Amino acid sequence: MLTDCIFCKIIAKDVPNYTIYEDDHVLAFLDIHPHAKGHTVVIPKRHAETVFDMTDEEMKQISIGMKRTMERLKKVLNPDGFNTGWNDGQAAGQVVPHVHIHVFPRYSTDGGGSMHSIVKNPGDMPVGDVAKLFAN
Ligand code: AMP
Ligand code: ZN
């Protein structure tokens, strides 16, 4: 636990939350500034700043927690779909430095876009040249 981390404070129950799902490893609660009806964040109970600070076991646990959260949201709000993902690092828009998966319930008339609308800047290399960087 980090004493100055807002999400660690939520886990410690020093800050209130609207819980959607909880188990031994994961807590999911409604985002306080929702971008969709039922917008939820799923967090590991152990503080980790980014995915690179998490163990493989913790990745399994948060994936299961995300699915359970989606099942709960589906049952209660019955959205037409979901976007899930996380802002990993400041360049990707991460503000709270405690890993969290955003779960956006989606509704056919909500006017939103897909994951592809996050960024549209393919860079200055053709895909084939990028692929060569991964050779070997
Ligand atoms: P990110 O930009 O990915 O770091 O998003 C952090 C998210 O945490 C934002 O969507 C905030 O609205 C949300 N958030 C911050 N503080 C709280 C809080 N106390 N309870 C619920 N959600 C929060
Ligand atoms: Zn934390």
XYZ file of N, CA, C and O and ligand atoms in Angstrom:
568
model
N 0.833 -1.205 0.000
C 0.000 0.000 0.000
C 0.864 1.251 0.000
O 1.822 1.354 0.744
N 0.483 2.209 -0.845
C 1.140 3.514 -0.844
C 0.216 4.505 -0.143
O -0.952 4.652 -0.528
N 0.721 5.192 0.858
C -0.150 6.045 1.665
C -0.723 7.226 0.891
O -1.789 7.732 1.218
N -0.015 7.668 -0.162
C -0.523 8.824 -0.920
C -1.221 8.416 -2.215
O -1.447 9.249 -3.085
N -1.580 7.129 -2.335
C -2.248 6.634 -3.546
C -3.762 6.565 -3.302
O -4.211 5.885 -2.375
N -4.531 7.277 -4.120
C -5.983 7.344 -3.931
C -6.620 5.953 -4.018
O -7.552 5.646 -3.259
N -6.122 5.101 -4.914
C -6.735 3.781 -5.029
C -6.341 2.872 -3.863
O -7.146 2.051 -3.419
N -5.123 3.028 -3.340
C -4.765 2.289 -2.122
C -5.648 2.729 -0.953
O -6.053 1.921 -0.112
N -5.984 4.013 -0.922
C -6.867 4.523 0.137
C -8.264 3.926 0.001
O -8.942 3.654 0.999
N -8.705 3.738 -1.233
C -10.009 3.109 -1.450
C -9.973 1.664 -0.968
O -10.898 1.191 -0.293
N -8.904 0.948 -1.290
C -8.785 -0.448 -0.848
C -8.769 -0.512 0.686
O -9.380 -1.405 1.286
N -8.091 0.442 1.308
C -7.996 0.481 2.778
C -9.287 0.971 3.428
O -9.388 1.046 4.643
N -10.259 1.367 2.606
C -11.556 1.896 3.063
C -11.414 3.260 3.751
O -12.274 3.672 4.520
N -10.324 3.951 3.471
C -10.182 5.326 3.960
C -10.939 6.308 3.070
O -11.237 7.439 3.477
N -11.213 5.880 1.825
C -12.003 6.676 0.869
C -13.145 5.778 0.398
O -12.918 4.614 0.069
N -14.371 6.287 0.381
C -15.510 5.443 0.008
C -15.539 5.146 -1.494
O -14.925 5.857 -2.293
N -16.242 4.090 -1.840
C -16.403 3.755 -3.262
C -17.729 3.028 -3.445
O -18.320 2.524 -2.494
N -18.179 2.979 -4.704
C -19.361 2.203 -5.068
C -18.890 0.886 -5.681
O -18.582 0.821 -6.871
N -18.815 -0.150 -4.854
C -18.241 -1.420 -5.299
C -19.189 -2.179 -6.227
O -20.379 -2.308 -5.945
N -18.609 -2.670 -7.319
C -19.344 -3.495 -8.276
C -18.972 -4.957 -8.106
O -19.790 -5.857 -8.231
N -17.677 -5.192 -7.802
C -17.178 -6.567 -7.631
C -15.948 -6.519 -6.728
O -15.146 -5.585 -6.800
N -15.791 -7.576 -5.902
C -14.604 -7.659 -5.045
C -14.272 -9.108 -4.780
O -15.163 -9.949 -4.597
N -12.981 -9.439 -4.797
C -12.522 -10.739 -4.300
C -11.219 -10.509 -3.537
O -10.887 -9.362 -3.219
N -10.482 -11.577 -3.253
C -9.281 -11.437 -2.428
C -8.207 -10.570 -3.098
O -7.368 -9.979 -2.420
N -8.226 -10.508 -4.422
C -7.119 -9.881 -5.155
C -7.492 -8.591 -5.875
O -6.604 -7.816 -6.236
N -8.782 -8.391 -6.104
C -9.238 -7.350 -7.029
C -10.420 -6.598 -6.438
O -11.246 -7.181 -5.730
N -10.480 -5.289 -6.720
C -11.661 -4.484 -6.368
C -12.105 -3.742 -7.630
O -11.267 -3.200 -8.366
N -13.408 -3.736 -7.880
C -13.964 -2.991 -9.014
C -15.031 -2.048 -8.483
O -15.902 -2.457 -7.713
N -14.929 -0.776 -8.881
C -15.874 0.223 -8.366
C -16.195 1.235 -9.455
O -15.427 1.416 -10.422
N -17.340 1.896 -9.290
C -17.781 2.871 -10.285
C -16.815 4.050 -10.346
O -16.400 4.577 -9.298
N -16.464 4.449 -11.573
C -15.617 5.629 -11.765
C -16.405 6.870 -11.327
O -17.579 7.030 -11.663
N -15.740 7.739 -10.600
C -16.408 8.908 -10.031
C -16.750 9.947 -11.105
O -17.630 10.798 -10.907
N -16.061 9.884 -12.242
C -16.351 10.766 -13.387
C -16.669 9.900 -14.602
O -15.844 9.782 -15.526
N -17.857 9.291 -14.613
C -18.147 8.270 -15.629
C -18.215 8.799 -17.059
O -18.760 9.877 -17.304
N -17.649 8.014 -17.979
C -17.763 8.295 -19.415
C -18.867 7.458 -20.047
O -19.108 7.568 -21.250
N -19.473 6.623 -19.253
C -20.588 5.793 -19.722
C -21.379 5.389 -18.481
O -20.841 5.389 -17.363
N -22.642 5.045 -18.681
C -23.443 4.554 -17.554
C -22.853 3.221 -17.090
O -22.804 2.261 -17.857
N -22.357 3.199 -15.854
C -21.740 1.980 -15.330
C -20.233 1.908 -15.538
O -19.622 0.876 -15.252
N -19.606 3.007 -16.006
C -18.140 3.047 -16.168
C -17.488 2.618 -14.849
O -17.730 3.206 -13.796
N -16.676 1.578 -14.936
C -16.097 0.952 -13.745
C -14.591 0.828 -13.909
O -14.103 0.644 -15.034
N -13.862 0.944 -12.801
C -12.426 0.651 -12.839
C -12.156 -0.588 -11.986
O -12.717 -0.756 -10.898
N -11.311 -1.458 -12.526
C -10.944 -2.713 -11.867
C -9.485 -2.605 -11.462
O -8.628 -2.339 -12.319
N -9.198 -2.773 -10.173
C -7.822 -2.545 -9.703
C -7.306 -3.742 -8.900
O -8.076 -4.447 -8.247
N -5.976 -3.970 -8.949
C -5.396 -4.993 -8.076
C -5.312 -4.449 -6.650
O -5.103 -3.245 -6.457
N -5.472 -5.339 -5.666
C -5.392 -4.860 -4.279
C -3.954 -4.545 -3.869
O -3.737 -3.719 -2.988
N -2.990 -5.193 -4.517
C -1.589 -4.842 -4.256
C -1.207 -3.679 -5.162
O -1.455 -3.719 -6.357
N -0.605 -2.667 -4.589
C -0.238 -1.507 -5.409
C 0.779 -1.896 -6.472
O 1.808 -2.494 -6.186
N 0.464 -1.554 -7.706
C 1.394 -1.674 -8.828
C 1.099 -0.484 -9.721
O -0.072 -0.140 -9.918
N 2.143 0.154 -10.229
C 1.904 1.381 -10.996
C 1.463 1.085 -12.420
O 0.515 1.692 -12.926
N 2.147 0.166 -13.074
C 1.770 -0.195 -14.442
C 1.783 -1.709 -14.565
O 2.198 -2.433 -13.652
N 1.358 -2.175 -15.725
C 1.293 -3.615 -15.972
C 2.665 -4.267 -15.789
O 2.765 -5.433 -15.386
N 3.739 -3.511 -16.036
C 5.079 -4.082 -15.932
C 5.499 -4.317 -14.476
O 6.513 -4.958 -14.218
N 4.727 -3.821 -13.550
C 4.993 -4.041 -12.125
C 4.160 -5.193 -11.571
O 4.202 -5.459 -10.369
N 3.398 -5.844 -12.429
C 2.514 -6.925 -11.978
C 3.086 -8.282 -12.352
O 3.722 -8.447 -13.399
N 2.849 -9.268 -11.500
C 3.271 -10.633 -11.801
C 2.273 -11.269 -12.775
O 1.145 -10.786 -12.947
N 2.693 -12.372 -13.378
C 1.783 -13.090 -14.280
C 0.539 -13.550 -13.515
O -0.577 -13.517 -14.053
N 0.731 -13.972 -12.278
C -0.405 -14.430 -11.475
C -1.382 -13.276 -11.235
O -2.605 -13.451 -11.330
N -0.851 -12.108 -10.957
C -1.724 -10.940 -10.756
C -2.458 -10.563 -12.043
O -3.599 -10.098 -11.998
N -1.808 -10.767 -13.171
C -2.482 -10.500 -14.454
C -3.662 -11.451 -14.639
O -4.720 -11.045 -15.136
N -3.480 -12.697 -14.255
C -4.602 -13.650 -14.334
C -5.727 -13.190 -13.419
O -6.905 -13.200 -13.800
N -5.350 -12.795 -12.219
C -6.371 -12.398 -11.234
C -7.167 -11.180 -11.701
O -8.398 -11.139 -11.578
N -6.486 -10.191 -12.262
C -7.219 -8.981 -12.675
C -8.056 -9.268 -13.924
O -9.137 -8.693 -14.107
N -7.596 -10.205 -14.756
C -8.405 -10.582 -15.931
C -9.701 -11.251 -15.491
O -10.780 -10.967 -16.044
N -9.593 -12.117 -14.512
C -10.806 -12.776 -13.998
C -11.708 -11.739 -13.329
O -12.925 -11.733 -13.531
N -11.095 -10.821 -12.562
C -11.885 -9.763 -11.918
C -12.602 -8.893 -12.936
O -13.750 -8.484 -12.732
N -11.920 -8.622 -14.060
C -12.553 -7.827 -15.122
C -13.759 -8.572 -15.687
O -14.826 -7.985 -15.890
N -13.600 -9.873 -15.902
C -14.722 -10.648 -16.465
C -15.901 -10.686 -15.488
O -17.061 -10.493 -15.877
N -15.604 -10.918 -14.228
C -16.683 -10.940 -13.217
C -17.393 -9.583 -13.174
O -18.614 -9.504 -13.019
N -16.611 -8.512 -13.275
C -17.183 -7.166 -13.279
C -18.101 -6.983 -14.480
O -19.224 -6.448 -14.356
N -17.646 -7.422 -15.647
C -18.473 -7.311 -16.860
C -19.753 -8.134 -16.724
O -20.837 -7.701 -17.153
N -19.637 -9.302 -16.115
C -20.838 -10.139 -15.917
C -21.851 -9.418 -15.033
O -23.054 -9.428 -15.293
N -21.333 -8.785 -13.984
C -22.214 -8.059 -13.052
C -22.876 -6.871 -13.757
O -24.074 -6.639 -13.622
N -22.079 -6.115 -14.506
C -22.621 -4.967 -15.240
C -23.644 -5.415 -16.268
O -24.686 -4.777 -16.454
N -23.345 -6.532 -16.934
C -24.267 -7.047 -17.953
C -25.612 -7.401 -17.320
O -26.676 -7.090 -17.859
N -25.534 -8.044 -16.166
C -26.753 -8.483 -15.498
C -27.604 -7.299 -15.033
O -28.832 -7.308 -15.170
N -26.957 -6.283 -14.505
C -27.709 -5.170 -13.903
C -28.096 -4.096 -14.927
O -29.226 -3.600 -14.915
N -27.174 -3.748 -15.829
C -27.425 -2.635 -16.757
C -27.757 -3.090 -18.170
O -28.264 -2.296 -18.970
N -27.436 -4.338 -18.482
C -27.704 -4.921 -19.800
C -27.266 -4.019 -20.966
O -28.070 -3.692 -21.845
N -25.981 -3.615 -20.988
C -25.513 -2.813 -22.119
C -25.451 -3.660 -23.388
O -25.554 -4.889 -23.332
N -25.236 -2.971 -24.523
C -25.184 -3.676 -25.802
C -23.779 -4.185 -26.122
O -23.600 -4.996 -27.029
N -22.773 -3.687 -25.383
C -21.390 -4.116 -25.607
C -20.486 -3.501 -24.552
O -20.963 -2.850 -23.606
N -19.198 -3.720 -24.702
C -18.211 -3.174 -23.752
C -16.946 -2.754 -24.491
O -16.588 -3.373 -25.491
N -16.278 -1.734 -23.984
C -14.855 -1.522 -24.271
C -14.128 -1.685 -22.947
O -14.578 -1.176 -21.912
N -13.016 -2.394 -22.971
C -12.196 -2.523 -21.771
C -10.746 -2.241 -22.147
O -10.324 -2.538 -23.272
N -10.015 -1.648 -21.230
C -8.605 -1.390 -21.497
C -8.053 -0.450 -20.455
O -8.788 0.043 -19.609
N -6.739 -0.258 -20.514
C -6.182 0.664 -19.528
C -5.205 1.628 -20.153
O -4.594 1.348 -21.180
N -5.127 2.780 -19.511
C -4.148 3.795 -19.877
C -2.874 3.438 -19.123
O -2.808 3.603 -17.910
N -1.877 2.923 -19.835
C -0.660 2.441 -19.184
C 0.470 3.435 -19.449
O 1.038 3.469 -20.538
N 0.735 4.276 -18.461
C 1.767 5.303 -18.604
C 1.166 6.650 -18.959
O 0.089 6.742 -19.544
N 1.894 7.692 -18.577
C 1.395 9.065 -18.784
C 1.090 9.370 -20.244
O 0.095 10.018 -20.556
N 1.926 8.898 -21.158
C 1.717 9.184 -22.584
C 0.408 8.590 -23.079
O -0.177 9.063 -24.051
N -0.041 7.546 -22.395
C -1.299 6.889 -22.772
C -2.488 7.457 -22.007
O -3.609 6.982 -22.162
N -2.223 8.461 -21.162
C -3.313 9.123 -20.453
C -3.510 8.672 -19.020
O -4.489 9.055 -18.376
N -2.567 7.863 -18.494
C -2.729 7.403 -17.098
C -2.517 8.570 -16.145
O -1.482 9.247 -16.197
N -3.491 8.803 -15.284
C -3.407 9.866 -14.281
C -3.177 9.269 -12.892
O -2.315 9.720 -12.142
N -3.944 8.250 -12.545
C -3.783 7.602 -11.240
C -2.724 6.495 -11.372
O -2.909 5.543 -12.143
N -1.610 6.613 -10.640
C -0.501 5.674 -10.819
C -0.677 4.367 -10.037
O 0.230 3.928 -9.320
N -1.855 3.787 -10.134
C -2.154 2.467 -9.568
C -2.950 1.760 -10.674
O -4.030 2.235 -11.055
N -2.412 0.678 -11.192
C -3.014 0.005 -12.358
C -4.526 -0.108 -12.225
O -5.033 -0.487 -11.161
N -5.233 0.215 -13.296
C -6.687 0.046 -13.295
C -7.162 -0.202 -14.713
O -6.742 0.492 -15.642
N -8.025 -1.172 -14.848
C -8.656 -1.446 -16.139
C -9.979 -0.685 -16.161
O -10.804 -0.826 -15.255
N -10.152 0.123 -17.197
C -11.445 0.795 -17.385
C -12.400 -0.179 -18.075
O -12.031 -0.825 -19.060
N -13.609 -0.275 -17.569
C -14.658 -1.047 -18.234
C -15.766 -0.069 -18.606
O -16.389 0.531 -17.731
N -15.953 0.106 -19.900
C -16.997 1.009 -20.410
C -18.151 0.178 -20.946
O -18.014 -0.436 -22.019
N -19.268 0.124 -20.257
C -20.451 -0.471 -20.885
C -20.838 0.407 -22.076
O -20.750 1.639 -21.999
N -21.230 -0.229 -23.184
C -21.579 0.526 -24.383
C -23.028 0.278 -24.780
O -23.545 -0.827 -24.618
N -23.635 1.326 -25.263
C -25.043 1.289 -25.643
C -25.145 1.713 -27.107
O -24.419 2.624 -27.539
N -26.008 1.071 -27.843
C -26.027 1.266 -29.297
C -26.250 2.722 -29.700
O -25.835 3.132 -30.775
N -26.836 3.513 -28.817
C -27.120 4.917 -29.164
C -26.229 5.905 -28.403
O -26.550 7.093 -28.326
N -25.096 5.438 -27.843
C -24.317 6.341 -26.972
C -23.414 7.312 -27.742
O -22.810 8.212 -27.136
N -23.283 7.133 -29.040
C -22.516 8.089 -29.831
C -21.011 7.935 -29.729
O -20.257 8.730 -30.312
N -20.525 6.943 -28.999
C -19.089 6.759 -28.831
C -18.450 6.031 -29.995
O -19.135 5.552 -30.897
N -17.098 5.948 -29.949
C -16.354 5.254 -30.993
C -15.752 3.963 -30.474
O -16.092 3.494 -29.391
N -14.867 3.413 -31.261
C -14.199 2.168 -30.888
C -12.810 2.484 -30.329
O -12.394 3.645 -30.270
N -12.075 1.473 -29.926
C -10.681 1.617 -29.493
C -9.865 2.412 -30.514
O -8.951 3.146 -30.161
N -10.224 2.267 -31.783
C -9.465 2.918 -32.851
C -9.557 4.436 -32.790
O -8.763 5.133 -33.431
N -10.513 4.957 -32.024
C -10.654 6.410 -31.948
C -9.738 7.020 -30.884
O -9.695 8.242 -30.731
N -8.993 6.196 -30.147
C -8.083 6.733 -29.126
C -6.964 7.538 -29.774
O -6.620 8.625 -29.317
N -6.375 7.006 -30.827
C -5.285 7.706 -31.516
C -5.285 7.276 -32.976
O -5.634 6.127 -33.292
N -4.908 8.212 -33.842
C -4.806 7.889 -35.272
C -3.539 8.537 -35.786
O -3.557 9.600 -36.419
N -2.407 7.968 -35.433
C -1.108 8.500 -35.836
C -0.170 7.321 -36.032
O 0.491 6.879 -35.091
N -0.124 6.779 -37.247
C 0.605 5.530 -37.479
C 2.123 5.670 -37.454
O 2.840 4.666 -37.574
N 2.651 6.874 -37.283
C 4.095 7.046 -37.245
C 4.689 7.118 -38.642
O 3.969 7.175 -39.637
N 6.034 7.111 -38.703
C 6.697 7.384 -39.976
C 7.320 6.145 -40.615
O 8.132 6.261 -41.520
N 6.973 4.957 -40.137
C 7.544 3.732 -40.715
C 6.445 2.854 -41.280
O 5.419 2.643 -40.624
N 6.645 2.293 -42.472
C 5.693 1.316 -42.983
C 5.620 0.104 -42.051
O 6.600 -0.221 -41.363
N 4.488 -0.558 -42.047
C 4.295 -1.702 -41.146
C 5.391 -2.756 -41.342
O 5.906 -3.330 -40.371
N 5.775 -2.978 -42.601
C 6.805 -3.988 -42.876
C 8.126 -3.659 -42.212
O 8.840 -4.552 -41.740
N 8.477 -2.362 -42.151
C 9.730 -1.957 -41.498
C 9.630 -2.122 -39.983
O 10.607 -2.483 -39.315
N 8.455 -1.835 -39.443
C 8.256 -2.058 -37.996
C 8.425 -3.542 -37.694
O 9.090 -3.930 -36.720
N 7.866 -4.378 -38.550
C 7.955 -5.834 -38.345
C 9.404 -6.290 -38.304
O 9.769 -7.170 -37.508
N 10.247 -5.658 -39.131
C 11.674 -6.054 -39.179
C 12.366 -5.817 -37.832
O 13.319 -6.511 -37.486
N 11.876 -4.816 -37.080
C 12.475 -4.537 -35.760
C 12.283 -5.701 -34.798
O 12.992 -5.842 -33.805
N 11.278 -6.536 -35.097
C 10.979 -7.665 -34.212
C 11.608 -8.961 -34.685
O 11.415 -10.004 -34.075
N 12.339 -8.897 -35.798
C 12.979 -10.114 -36.318
C 14.057 -10.558 -35.318
O 14.751 -9.738 -34.757
N 14.182 -11.866 -35.128
C 15.112 -12.515 -34.180
C 14.686 -12.455 -32.738
O 13.707 -12.112 -32.277
P -6.680 7.234 -15.666
O -6.682 8.473 -16.496
O -6.677 5.988 -16.506
O -5.564 7.228 -14.634
O -8.066 7.219 -14.927
C -8.225 7.357 -13.559
C -9.699 7.274 -13.292
O -9.919 7.179 -11.895
C -10.496 8.472 -13.799
O -11.468 8.042 -14.733
C -11.107 9.053 -12.525
O -12.393 9.573 -12.731
C -11.112 7.856 -11.601
N -11.081 8.197 -10.191
C -10.201 9.013 -9.567
N -10.477 9.087 -8.245
C -11.559 8.282 -8.046
C -12.330 7.935 -6.887
N -12.033 8.416 -5.677
N -13.362 7.079 -7.059
C -13.679 6.597 -8.270
N -12.974 6.875 -9.396
C -11.934 7.712 -9.274
Zn -2.017 2.284 -4.934
